[in-house]
Coordinates of C-alpha atoms and ligand atoms in Angstrom, one line a residue:
M1 CA 10.3 11.7 22.3
S2 CA 11.8 14.7 19.9
T3 CA 8.9 17.2 18.3
A4 CA 8.9 18.5 15.0
Q5 CA 9.4 22.1 16.9
Q6 CA 13.1 20.5 18.0
S7 CA 13.8 19.0 14.8
P8 CA 16.5 21.8 13.1
T9 CA 18.8 20.9 16.4
E10 CA 18.7 17.3 15.1
A11 CA 21.6 16.1 12.6
V12 CA 20.6 15.4 9.2
R13 CA 20.7 11.6 9.0
R14 CA 22.8 9.9 6.4
Y15 CA 22.1 6.8 4.3
Q16 CA 23.3 4.3 1.8
L17 CA 22.4 1.8 -0.9
F18 CA 22.1 -1.9 0.8
I19 CA 23.4 -3.9 -1.9
D20 CA 24.6 -7.3 -1.5
G21 CA 24.7 -7.0 2.0
K22 CA 26.7 -4.2 2.1
W23 CA 26.0 -0.1 2.5
V24 CA 27.6 1.6 -0.6
D25 CA 27.2 4.9 -2.4
A26 CA 25.1 5.0 -5.8
E27 CA 28.0 4.5 -8.7
S28 CA 26.9 8.1 -9.7
G29 CA 27.6 9.5 -6.0
K30 CA 24.5 11.3 -6.2
T31 CA 22.2 12.1 -3.2
F32 CA 19.1 13.3 -2.6
T33 CA 17.6 14.9 0.6
T34 CA 14.2 13.8 2.3
P35 CA 12.3 16.3 4.1
N36 CA 10.5 16.2 7.4
P37 CA 6.6 17.3 5.7
A38 CA 5.7 18.7 9.1
T39 CA 8.2 21.5 8.7
G40 CA 9.9 21.3 5.3
E41 CA 13.3 20.8 7.3
P42 CA 15.8 18.0 5.7
L43 CA 15.5 14.8 7.7
A44 CA 17.9 12.6 5.8
E45 CA 20.6 12.6 2.9
V46 CA 20.0 9.5 0.7
A47 CA 22.1 7.8 -1.9
E48 CA 20.4 8.2 -4.8
A49 CA 20.2 4.8 -7.0
D50 CA 19.6 4.7 -11.0
A51 CA 20.0 2.1 -13.5
A52 CA 23.8 1.4 -12.9
D53 CA 23.0 0.6 -9.1
I54 CA 19.6 -1.4 -10.3
D55 CA 21.9 -3.4 -12.2
K56 CA 24.2 -4.3 -9.2
A57 CA 21.5 -5.2 -7.1
V58 CA 19.7 -7.4 -9.7
A59 CA 22.9 -9.4 -10.4
A60 CA 23.6 -9.4 -6.3
A61 CA 19.7 -10.8 -5.6
R62 CA 20.6 -13.2 -9.0
R63 CA 23.6 -14.7 -7.2
A64 CA 21.8 -15.0 -4.0
F65 CA 18.6 -16.8 -5.9
E66 CA 21.1 -19.3 -7.4
G67 CA 23.2 -19.5 -4.3
K68 CA 22.9 -20.2 -0.7
W69 CA 19.0 -18.9 -0.6
S70 CA 17.5 -21.7 -2.5
R71 CA 19.1 -24.4 -0.3
L72 CA 17.9 -22.9 2.9
S73 CA 14.7 -25.0 4.3
A74 CA 11.4 -23.7 4.4
R75 CA 11.7 -23.7 8.4
D76 CA 15.0 -21.6 8.2
R77 CA 13.1 -19.2 6.0
G78 CA 10.4 -18.8 8.5
R79 CA 13.0 -18.7 11.4
L80 CA 14.5 -15.4 9.8
L81 CA 11.2 -13.8 9.1
F82 CA 10.2 -14.5 12.8
K83 CA 13.4 -13.1 13.8
L84 CA 12.8 -10.1 11.9
A85 CA 9.4 -9.7 13.1
G86 CA 10.9 -9.2 16.7
L87 CA 13.3 -7.0 15.8
V88 CA 10.5 -4.8 14.4
E89 CA 8.7 -5.2 17.4
S90 CA 11.8 -4.4 19.7
H91 CA 12.7 -1.3 17.3
A92 CA 9.1 -0.4 16.9
K93 CA 9.4 3.1 18.9
E94 CA 12.2 4.3 17.2
L95 CA 10.7 3.3 13.4
A96 CA 7.3 4.8 14.3
A97 CA 9.1 8.2 15.3
L98 CA 11.3 8.1 11.9
E99 CA 8.1 7.3 10.1
T100 CA 6.3 9.6 11.3
A101 CA 9.3 12.2 10.8
D102 CA 9.5 11.2 7.3
N103 CA 5.9 10.8 5.9
G104 CA 4.6 13.2 8.4
K105 CA 1.6 11.0 9.7
P106 CA 0.7 11.2 13.3
I107 CA 2.9 9.4 15.5
R108 CA -0.7 7.9 17.3
E109 CA -1.1 6.3 13.7
T110 CA 2.8 4.8 13.4
T111 CA 2.5 3.2 17.0
L112 CA -0.8 1.9 16.8
F113 CA -1.4 1.2 13.4
D114 CA 1.9 0.8 11.1
L115 CA 4.3 -0.9 13.4
P116 CA 2.2 -3.5 14.8
Q117 CA 0.7 -4.2 11.0
V118 CA 4.5 -4.6 9.8
A119 CA 5.6 -6.9 12.8
E120 CA 2.2 -8.8 11.8
N121 CA 2.5 -9.1 8.3
F122 CA 6.5 -10.3 9.0
E123 CA 5.1 -13.0 11.6
Y124 CA 2.1 -14.3 9.2
F125 CA 4.5 -15.0 6.3
A126 CA 7.1 -16.6 8.8
G127 CA 4.4 -19.1 9.2
A128 CA 3.3 -19.1 5.9
A129 CA 6.9 -20.3 4.7
T130 CA 6.6 -24.2 5.8
K131 CA 2.7 -24.2 4.3
I132 CA 3.2 -23.8 0.7
E133 CA 2.3 -27.1 -0.5
G134 CA 2.6 -29.0 -4.1
E135 CA -0.5 -31.1 -4.9
T136 CA -0.7 -35.1 -6.2
I137 CA -3.2 -34.9 -9.3
P138 CA -5.3 -38.0 -10.0
V139 CA -4.3 -38.8 -13.6
P140 CA -4.9 -41.9 -15.7
G141 CA -2.7 -44.9 -16.2
Q142 CA 0.4 -46.0 -14.6
M143 CA 1.7 -42.5 -13.9
F144 CA 2.3 -40.1 -11.0
N145 CA 1.7 -36.6 -11.4
Y146 CA 2.4 -34.0 -8.6
T147 CA 3.2 -30.4 -8.3
L148 CA 6.1 -28.0 -6.9
R149 CA 5.3 -24.7 -6.2
E150 CA 8.5 -23.0 -6.4
P151 CA 9.6 -19.4 -6.1
L152 CA 9.9 -16.8 -9.3
G153 CA 13.4 -15.7 -8.5
V154 CA 14.2 -12.2 -8.4
C155 CA 11.5 -10.1 -7.4
G156 CA 11.7 -6.1 -8.3
Q157 CA 9.2 -4.4 -5.7
I158 CA 8.5 -0.3 -5.9
I159 CA 6.4 0.9 -3.0
P160 CA 4.8 4.3 -2.4
W161 CA 5.2 6.7 0.5
N162 CA 1.7 6.6 2.2
F163 CA 2.7 3.4 4.5
P164 CA 6.2 3.5 3.5
L165 CA 7.5 0.6 6.0
L166 CA 4.3 -1.1 5.8
M167 CA 4.3 -1.4 1.9
A168 CA 7.6 -2.8 2.3
A169 CA 6.8 -5.4 4.7
W170 CA 3.5 -6.4 2.3
K171 CA 6.0 -6.7 -0.7
L172 CA 9.0 -8.3 1.4
A173 CA 7.1 -10.8 3.7
P174 CA 5.5 -13.1 1.1
A175 CA 8.3 -12.7 -1.7
L176 CA 11.0 -14.2 1.2
A177 CA 8.5 -16.8 2.8
A178 CA 8.5 -18.4 -0.7
G179 CA 11.9 -18.3 -1.3
N180 CA 12.6 -15.4 -3.8
T181 CA 15.1 -12.5 -3.5
V182 CA 14.1 -9.0 -3.7
V183 CA 15.4 -5.5 -5.3
L184 CA 12.9 -3.2 -3.1
K185 CA 12.7 0.6 -4.3
P186 CA 11.1 2.8 -2.0
A187 CA 9.5 6.0 -2.8
E188 CA 11.7 8.9 -2.9
Q189 CA 9.5 10.8 -0.6
T190 CA 10.2 8.4 2.2
P191 CA 13.3 6.0 1.8
V192 CA 13.9 6.2 5.6
T193 CA 12.4 3.1 7.4
A194 CA 12.9 0.7 4.6
L195 CA 16.3 1.5 5.0
E196 CA 16.5 0.9 8.4
L197 CA 14.5 -2.0 8.1
G198 CA 17.9 -3.3 5.8
K199 CA 19.9 -2.8 9.0
L200 CA 17.5 -5.2 11.0
I201 CA 17.2 -7.5 7.7
Q202 CA 21.2 -7.7 8.4
E203 CA 21.0 -8.2 12.0
A204 CA 18.2 -10.9 11.6
G205 CA 20.7 -12.8 9.4
F206 CA 19.7 -12.9 6.1
P207 CA 22.0 -13.7 3.5
D208 CA 23.8 -11.2 1.7
G209 CA 21.8 -10.0 -1.6
V210 CA 18.5 -11.8 -0.7
V211 CA 17.2 -8.1 0.1
N212 CA 18.5 -5.4 -1.6
I213 CA 17.1 -1.6 -0.8
V214 CA 17.7 1.0 -3.6
P215 CA 16.1 4.4 -2.9
G216 CA 15.6 6.7 -5.7
Y217 CA 13.5 8.7 -8.3
G218 CA 10.8 6.6 -10.1
E219 CA 11.6 7.7 -13.7
T220 CA 15.3 6.7 -13.3
A221 CA 15.4 3.7 -10.6
G222 CA 11.8 2.4 -10.6
A223 CA 11.9 2.4 -14.3
A224 CA 14.9 0.7 -14.7
L225 CA 13.9 -1.9 -12.2
A226 CA 10.3 -2.3 -14.1
A227 CA 12.1 -2.8 -17.5
H228 CA 15.1 -5.1 -16.2
K229 CA 15.5 -8.1 -18.2
D230 CA 16.7 -10.2 -15.6
I231 CA 14.0 -10.0 -13.1
D232 CA 11.0 -12.6 -12.8
K233 CA 8.7 -10.6 -11.5
I234 CA 7.6 -7.0 -10.4
A235 CA 5.6 -5.7 -8.0
F236 CA 3.9 -2.0 -7.5
T237 CA 1.5 -0.1 -5.3
G238 CA 1.2 3.6 -6.3
S239 CA -0.4 5.5 -9.4
T240 CA -2.6 3.8 -11.7
E241 CA -0.8 6.0 -14.4
V242 CA 2.7 4.7 -13.1
G243 CA 1.0 1.2 -12.8
K244 CA 0.1 1.1 -16.6
R245 CA 3.8 2.4 -17.4
I246 CA 5.1 -0.7 -15.2
A247 CA 2.7 -3.3 -17.2
H248 CA 3.9 -2.1 -20.2
A249 CA 7.9 -2.2 -19.5
A250 CA 7.2 -5.8 -17.9
A251 CA 5.3 -6.9 -21.2
D252 CA 8.6 -6.6 -23.1
N253 CA 10.2 -9.2 -20.8
L254 CA 6.8 -10.9 -20.3
T255 CA 8.1 -10.3 -16.5
K256 CA 5.3 -11.3 -14.1
V257 CA 3.2 -8.3 -12.6
S258 CA 1.4 -7.4 -9.8
L259 CA -0.6 -4.1 -9.1
E260 CA -1.9 -2.4 -6.4
L261 CA -3.2 1.0 -7.6
G262 CA -5.7 3.8 -7.0
G263 CA -9.2 4.2 -5.6
K264 CA -12.1 6.4 -5.3
A265 CA -14.0 3.9 -2.8
P266 CA -17.9 4.5 -2.6
N267 CA -18.4 4.8 1.6
I268 CA -22.6 4.1 1.3
V269 CA -24.5 5.5 4.2
F270 CA -28.2 3.8 4.1
A271 CA -31.1 5.6 5.8
D272 CA -31.3 2.6 8.5
A273 CA -27.6 3.2 9.6
N274 CA -26.4 3.9 13.0
I275 CA -25.6 7.8 12.1
E276 CA -22.9 7.9 15.0
Q277 CA -21.2 4.8 13.8
A278 CA -21.3 5.6 10.2
V279 CA -20.0 9.4 11.0
S280 CA -17.3 8.0 12.7
G281 CA -16.7 5.5 9.4
A282 CA -16.6 8.3 7.2
M283 CA -14.2 10.2 9.2
M284 CA -11.8 7.2 9.3
G285 CA -12.5 6.6 5.3
I286 CA -11.2 10.0 4.5
F287 CA -9.1 11.6 7.1
Y288 CA -7.1 8.4 8.1
N289 CA -3.5 8.9 7.2
Q290 CA -4.3 12.5 5.8
G291 CA -6.7 10.7 3.1
Q292 CA -3.4 9.6 1.4
V293 CA -4.9 6.0 1.3
C294 CA -5.8 4.0 -2.1
C295 CA -8.7 2.5 -0.6
A296 CA -9.9 5.6 1.0
G297 CA -13.9 6.3 1.2
S298 CA -13.8 9.6 -0.9
R299 CA -17.1 9.3 -2.2
V300 CA -19.5 9.6 0.5
F301 CA -23.1 8.3 -0.7
L302 CA -26.0 9.5 1.7
H303 CA -29.4 8.6 1.7
E304 CA -31.4 11.8 1.3
R305 CA -33.6 11.3 4.5
I306 CA -30.6 11.0 6.9
K307 CA -28.3 13.7 4.8
D308 CA -29.0 17.0 6.8
E309 CA -28.5 15.1 10.1
F310 CA -25.3 13.0 8.9
L311 CA -23.8 16.4 7.7
D312 CA -24.3 18.5 10.6
R313 CA -22.5 15.7 12.4
F314 CA -19.7 15.1 10.0
K315 CA -19.2 18.8 9.6
E316 CA -18.9 19.4 13.2
R317 CA -16.7 16.4 14.0
A318 CA -14.2 17.4 11.0
G319 CA -14.0 20.6 12.5
K320 CA -12.9 19.0 15.6
V321 CA -9.9 16.8 14.2
K322 CA -6.6 18.0 15.8
V323 CA -4.2 19.1 13.0
G324 CA -0.7 19.9 13.9
D325 CA 2.6 18.5 15.1
P326 CA 2.6 14.8 14.1
M327 CA 4.9 13.8 17.0
E328 CA 2.4 14.8 19.4
Q329 CA 0.2 12.1 20.7
T330 CA -3.0 13.7 20.7
T331 CA -2.4 14.8 16.5
L332 CA -4.9 13.4 14.4
M333 CA -3.6 15.1 11.4
G334 CA -0.3 15.8 10.3
P335 CA 0.9 17.2 7.0
Q336 CA 0.4 16.0 3.9
V337 CA 3.6 14.1 2.5
S338 CA 5.3 16.7 -0.1
E339 CA 4.4 20.0 -1.2
E340 CA 3.5 18.4 -4.7
Q341 CA 0.6 16.4 -3.0
L342 CA -0.7 19.8 -1.0
N343 CA -0.6 21.8 -4.2
R344 CA -2.5 18.7 -5.9
I345 CA -5.2 18.9 -3.1
T346 CA -5.3 22.7 -3.3
G347 CA -6.4 22.4 -6.7
Y348 CA -8.9 19.9 -6.6
V349 CA -10.7 22.6 -4.2
D350 CA -10.7 24.9 -7.3
V351 CA -12.1 22.6 -9.1
A352 CA -14.8 21.5 -6.9
R353 CA -15.8 25.3 -6.7
E354 CA -15.8 25.7 -10.6
E355 CA -18.2 22.3 -10.8
G356 CA -20.6 23.9 -8.5
A357 CA -19.6 21.5 -5.5
T358 CA -20.4 23.4 -2.1
I359 CA -17.7 23.5 0.5
L360 CA -19.1 22.4 3.6
A361 CA -15.9 21.8 5.9
G362 CA -12.2 22.7 5.6
G363 CA -11.2 23.7 2.1
G364 CA -7.7 25.4 2.7
R365 CA -4.8 25.4 4.8
P366 CA -4.9 25.2 8.7
D367 CA -3.1 28.3 10.6
L368 CA -0.4 26.7 13.0
E369 CA 2.4 28.3 14.8
G370 CA 6.1 28.1 14.6
N371 CA 8.1 26.0 12.1
L372 CA 5.0 24.1 11.6
Q373 CA 4.1 27.1 9.3
K374 CA 6.3 25.6 6.4
G375 CA 4.8 22.1 7.1
F376 CA 2.3 21.0 4.1
F377 CA -0.7 20.8 6.2
F378 CA -4.3 21.0 4.8
Q379 CA -7.9 21.1 6.8
P380 CA -10.4 18.2 6.7
T381 CA -12.3 19.2 3.8
I382 CA -16.0 18.3 2.9
F383 CA -17.7 18.7 -0.5
S384 CA -21.4 18.5 -0.5
E385 CA -23.7 18.7 -3.3
V386 CA -21.5 16.5 -5.6
H387 CA -22.5 14.4 -8.8
N388 CA -20.8 11.6 -9.4
K389 CA -19.7 12.3 -13.0
M390 CA -18.0 15.7 -11.3
R391 CA -14.0 15.4 -11.6
V392 CA -13.9 15.2 -7.6
A393 CA -16.0 12.2 -7.7
Q394 CA -14.0 10.3 -10.4
E395 CA -10.4 11.5 -9.9
E396 CA -8.2 10.5 -6.8
I397 CA -7.4 13.5 -4.7
F398 CA -5.3 11.5 -2.3
G399 CA -6.1 13.9 0.7
P400 CA -8.3 14.6 3.6
V401 CA -11.2 15.6 1.0
A402 CA -14.7 13.8 0.9
S403 CA -17.3 14.1 -1.8
V404 CA -20.8 13.7 -0.4
I405 CA -23.4 12.5 -3.0
T406 CA -26.9 11.8 -2.1
F407 CA -28.8 8.9 -3.5
S408 CA -33.0 7.5 -2.5
D409 CA -32.8 4.9 -5.1
E410 CA -30.7 1.3 -4.3
E411 CA -30.5 0.5 -8.3
D412 CA -29.4 3.8 -9.1
L413 CA -26.9 3.9 -6.3
I414 CA -25.5 0.5 -7.1
Q415 CA -24.9 2.3 -10.6
Q416 CA -23.1 5.4 -9.6
A417 CA -21.4 3.8 -6.8
N418 CA -19.8 1.2 -9.5
E419 CA -19.7 4.1 -12.1
T420 CA -15.8 4.7 -11.7
I421 CA -12.8 3.3 -13.4
Y422 CA -11.5 2.0 -10.0
G423 CA -12.7 -0.7 -7.8
L424 CA -10.3 -1.2 -4.8
S425 CA -12.9 -1.1 -1.4
A426 CA -16.4 0.1 -0.3
G427 CA -18.0 1.1 2.8
I428 CA -21.6 -0.1 3.4
W429 CA -23.4 1.1 6.7
T430 CA -26.9 -0.5 7.6
Q431 CA -28.5 -2.4 10.0
D432 CA -30.4 -4.5 7.7
I433 CA -28.2 -7.7 7.1
T434 CA -29.8 -8.7 3.8
R435 CA -29.0 -5.2 2.4
A436 CA -25.6 -5.3 3.2
H437 CA -24.9 -8.5 1.8
R438 CA -26.6 -7.7 -1.4
F439 CA -24.5 -4.6 -1.6
A440 CA -21.6 -6.7 -0.5
R441 CA -22.0 -8.7 -4.0
A442 CA -23.4 -5.5 -6.1
I443 CA -20.3 -3.3 -5.5
K444 CA -17.2 -4.2 -8.0
A445 CA -14.2 -3.7 -5.5
G446 CA -11.4 -5.8 -4.0
T447 CA -12.5 -5.4 -0.3
I448 CA -15.8 -4.7 1.4
W449 CA -16.2 -3.0 4.5
I450 CA -19.7 -3.5 6.5
N451 CA -20.3 -1.3 9.3
T452 CA -16.6 -0.7 9.8
F453 CA -13.8 1.0 7.3
N454 CA -10.2 0.5 6.3
V455 CA -9.7 -2.9 8.8
M456 CA -7.4 -4.9 7.5
N457 CA -5.5 -8.1 8.7
A458 CA -2.3 -9.9 7.0
A459 CA -4.3 -13.0 6.6
S460 CA -6.6 -11.2 4.7
P461 CA -6.6 -10.6 0.8
F462 CA -6.2 -7.1 -0.4
G463 CA -6.3 -6.0 -4.0
G464 CA -8.2 -4.3 -6.9
Y465 CA -10.8 -5.0 -9.2
K466 CA -10.9 -2.8 -12.5
Q467 CA -8.2 0.0 -12.7
S468 CA -7.1 -0.8 -9.0
G469 CA -5.1 -3.4 -10.4
Y470 CA -4.2 -7.1 -10.3
G471 CA -3.3 -9.4 -7.9
R472 CA -4.2 -10.0 -4.3
E473 CA -1.5 -9.1 -1.4
M474 CA -1.8 -10.7 2.2
G475 CA -3.1 -14.0 3.3
R476 CA -2.3 -17.0 1.1
H477 CA -3.4 -15.2 -1.9
A478 CA 0.1 -13.4 -2.0
L479 CA 1.6 -16.4 -2.2
E480 CA 0.6 -16.9 -5.5
L481 CA 1.9 -14.1 -6.4
Y482 CA 5.4 -14.8 -5.3
T483 CA 5.4 -18.5 -6.6
Q484 CA 5.0 -20.6 -9.6
V485 CA 3.5 -24.0 -10.3
K486 CA 5.9 -27.2 -11.7
S487 CA 3.6 -30.1 -13.0
V488 CA 6.0 -33.3 -12.7
W489 CA 5.2 -36.7 -14.5
V490 CA 6.3 -40.1 -13.4
D491 CA 5.9 -43.5 -15.3
L492 CA 5.1 -46.3 -12.9
S493 CA 4.7 -49.1 -15.0
G494 CA 8.6 -49.5 -15.9
K495 CA 7.6 -50.2 -19.5
P496 CA 8.7 -48.5 -22.9
M497 CA 6.6 -45.8 -24.1
G498 CA 4.3 -48.0 -26.8
W499 CA 3.6 -44.6 -29.0
Y500 CA 5.8 -45.8 -31.6
G501 CA 5.7 -49.6 -31.4
K502 CA 9.5 -51.2 -31.1
Ligands
NAI601 P1 3.7 7.3 -8.3 O1 2.8 6.3 -8.4 O2 4.4 8.0 -9.1 O3 4.9 6.9 -7.1 C1 4.7 5.4 -6.6 C2 6.1 4.6 -6.7 O4 6.3 4.4 -8.3 C3 7.5 5.5 -6.0 O5 8.3 4.7 -5.6 C4 7.9 6.1 -7.6 O6 9.3 6.6 -7.3 C5 7.5 5.0 -8.3 N1 7.7 5.6 -9.7 C6 7.0 6.7 -10.2 N2 7.0 6.9 -11.8 C7 7.8 5.7 -11.9 C8 8.1 4.8 -13.2 N3 7.9 5.7 -14.4 N4 8.4 3.6 -13.1 C9 9.0 3.2 -11.9 N5 8.7 3.5 -11.0 C10 8.0 4.7 -11.0 O7 3.0 8.6 -7.2 P2 3.0 9.7 -6.7 O8 3.4 10.4 -8.0 O9 3.8 9.8 -5.6 O10 1.6 10.1 -6.4 C11 1.1 10.4 -7.5 C12 -0.5 10.2 -7.2 O11 -0.4 8.4 -6.9 C13 -1.4 10.5 -6.1 O12 -1.7 11.8 -6.1 C14 -2.2 9.4 -5.6 O13 -3.5 9.6 -6.4 C15 -1.7 8.2 -6.5 N6 -1.0 7.4 -5.3 C16 -1.6 5.8 -4.9 C17 -0.9 5.1 -4.1 C18 -1.5 3.8 -3.1 O14 -1.4 3.5 -2.5 N7 -2.2 3.4 -4.7 C19 0.3 5.3 -3.6 C20 1.0 6.8 -4.0 C21 0.4 7.4 -4.7
MG602 MG1 4.4 10.1 -9.7

């Protein structure tokens, strides 16, 4: 396996846009470079889509939707998705390595989490394709009423860089299972694995135009897709700020929207928690994927009584996290995805200091060797003495930075935990089952983890309360985002309608 140190000798990869089953240059002829964040060196040169390419891709998706794809049986759609899941599995090793090279997340994560989850999502929705059903409704009179659950049509999907291939799978799998066609715009920071997936989609035998993959910048390609008059739905995962812009653009055409946005999740440790388990959960909550997780447990609420013991262990464990070359099997933290994200995190360290928080661990860049010195690395960081009203407790930092807040009273805790514009997830650590479930109800968030964190599965819904977005991805709920209901009435009497007499 290659390492970050060897990357200068590797050729820069080249990718075109995937439109209508063909690999094509951008209309403008423009390209952009995606670097390897571990070294800053170029990984790939990628065709840069903008409005003209989005138009082409939407037109291809429209033709595919009106054409062959709509005549395919649910079973055949399912079979294609199963085939794709199998291809992902057989290419998992190289896809994991490319994901690590493009995003910086450790190879251990891409191998053990991202890739298996990608395959699982395609498999789950492959099976779901044949289970999308209508209903018969008991209406009065000599009438038969039933519903059809139909696809929406052409779906625009804009995804972020933190789980590049997995976000593509979350979006594509339910859309295709339900019979839609897709124009997918990967994030400009991490376009590589989505384009590799395009090759597998071709190999699996999806008809041309069913999936179109058009990497480009948000302000150009993304905005053109969100505002496009001929899409039926736009799905977005990313910042709350851009999510609002997407919703505005969609409102003009009344395009259906689903949004999966930011978070500032409370990860709550009660005094009766198993401390070792809770410390491991706090680590998982904030250091996983370099903290670039929308459901990250970025606000760690500690009961006063266990504060010292917990923080001693948390600090010690944070200091032991191996930060470095993400291609090494033992690395637990790689670089942040980009210099922009790194600067954002560094900025929040200054904010924390100004606000009077204590930097208990990390807070700076690690000392690394060789060409990793140019990588966008940051240390696992803990701010203690944080108050919930501070900016570091309210704003999404999206880095390996935990803000620790202490509490003593349960009512006050509930209020503080919910005092955020976000509501994506929460963690609860306690041995008391009644308290655990009481809090599961009290916290306003789309996912609650009790004595665990960051666990997900293709069968279980995921999405946000409040400004963390709307709609639920994965599970049966995802099919609701990609289907619409048609009500069909049939007169069984065979008589003229009596209303106007004869
Ligand atoms: P972003 O929200 O700008 O980017 C996400 C996706 O949206 C990318 O594909 C991007 O090209 C696209 N995009 C950007 N502007 C757009 C526009 N005007 N119209 C349509 N599409 C657009 O996120 P960014 O700038 O990469 O990161 C900023 C912050 O956003 C992060 O620090 C983090 O707090 C948050 N974020 C949250 C994510 C999540 O999973 N909820 C994922 C990525 C970022
Ligand atoms: Mg942005």
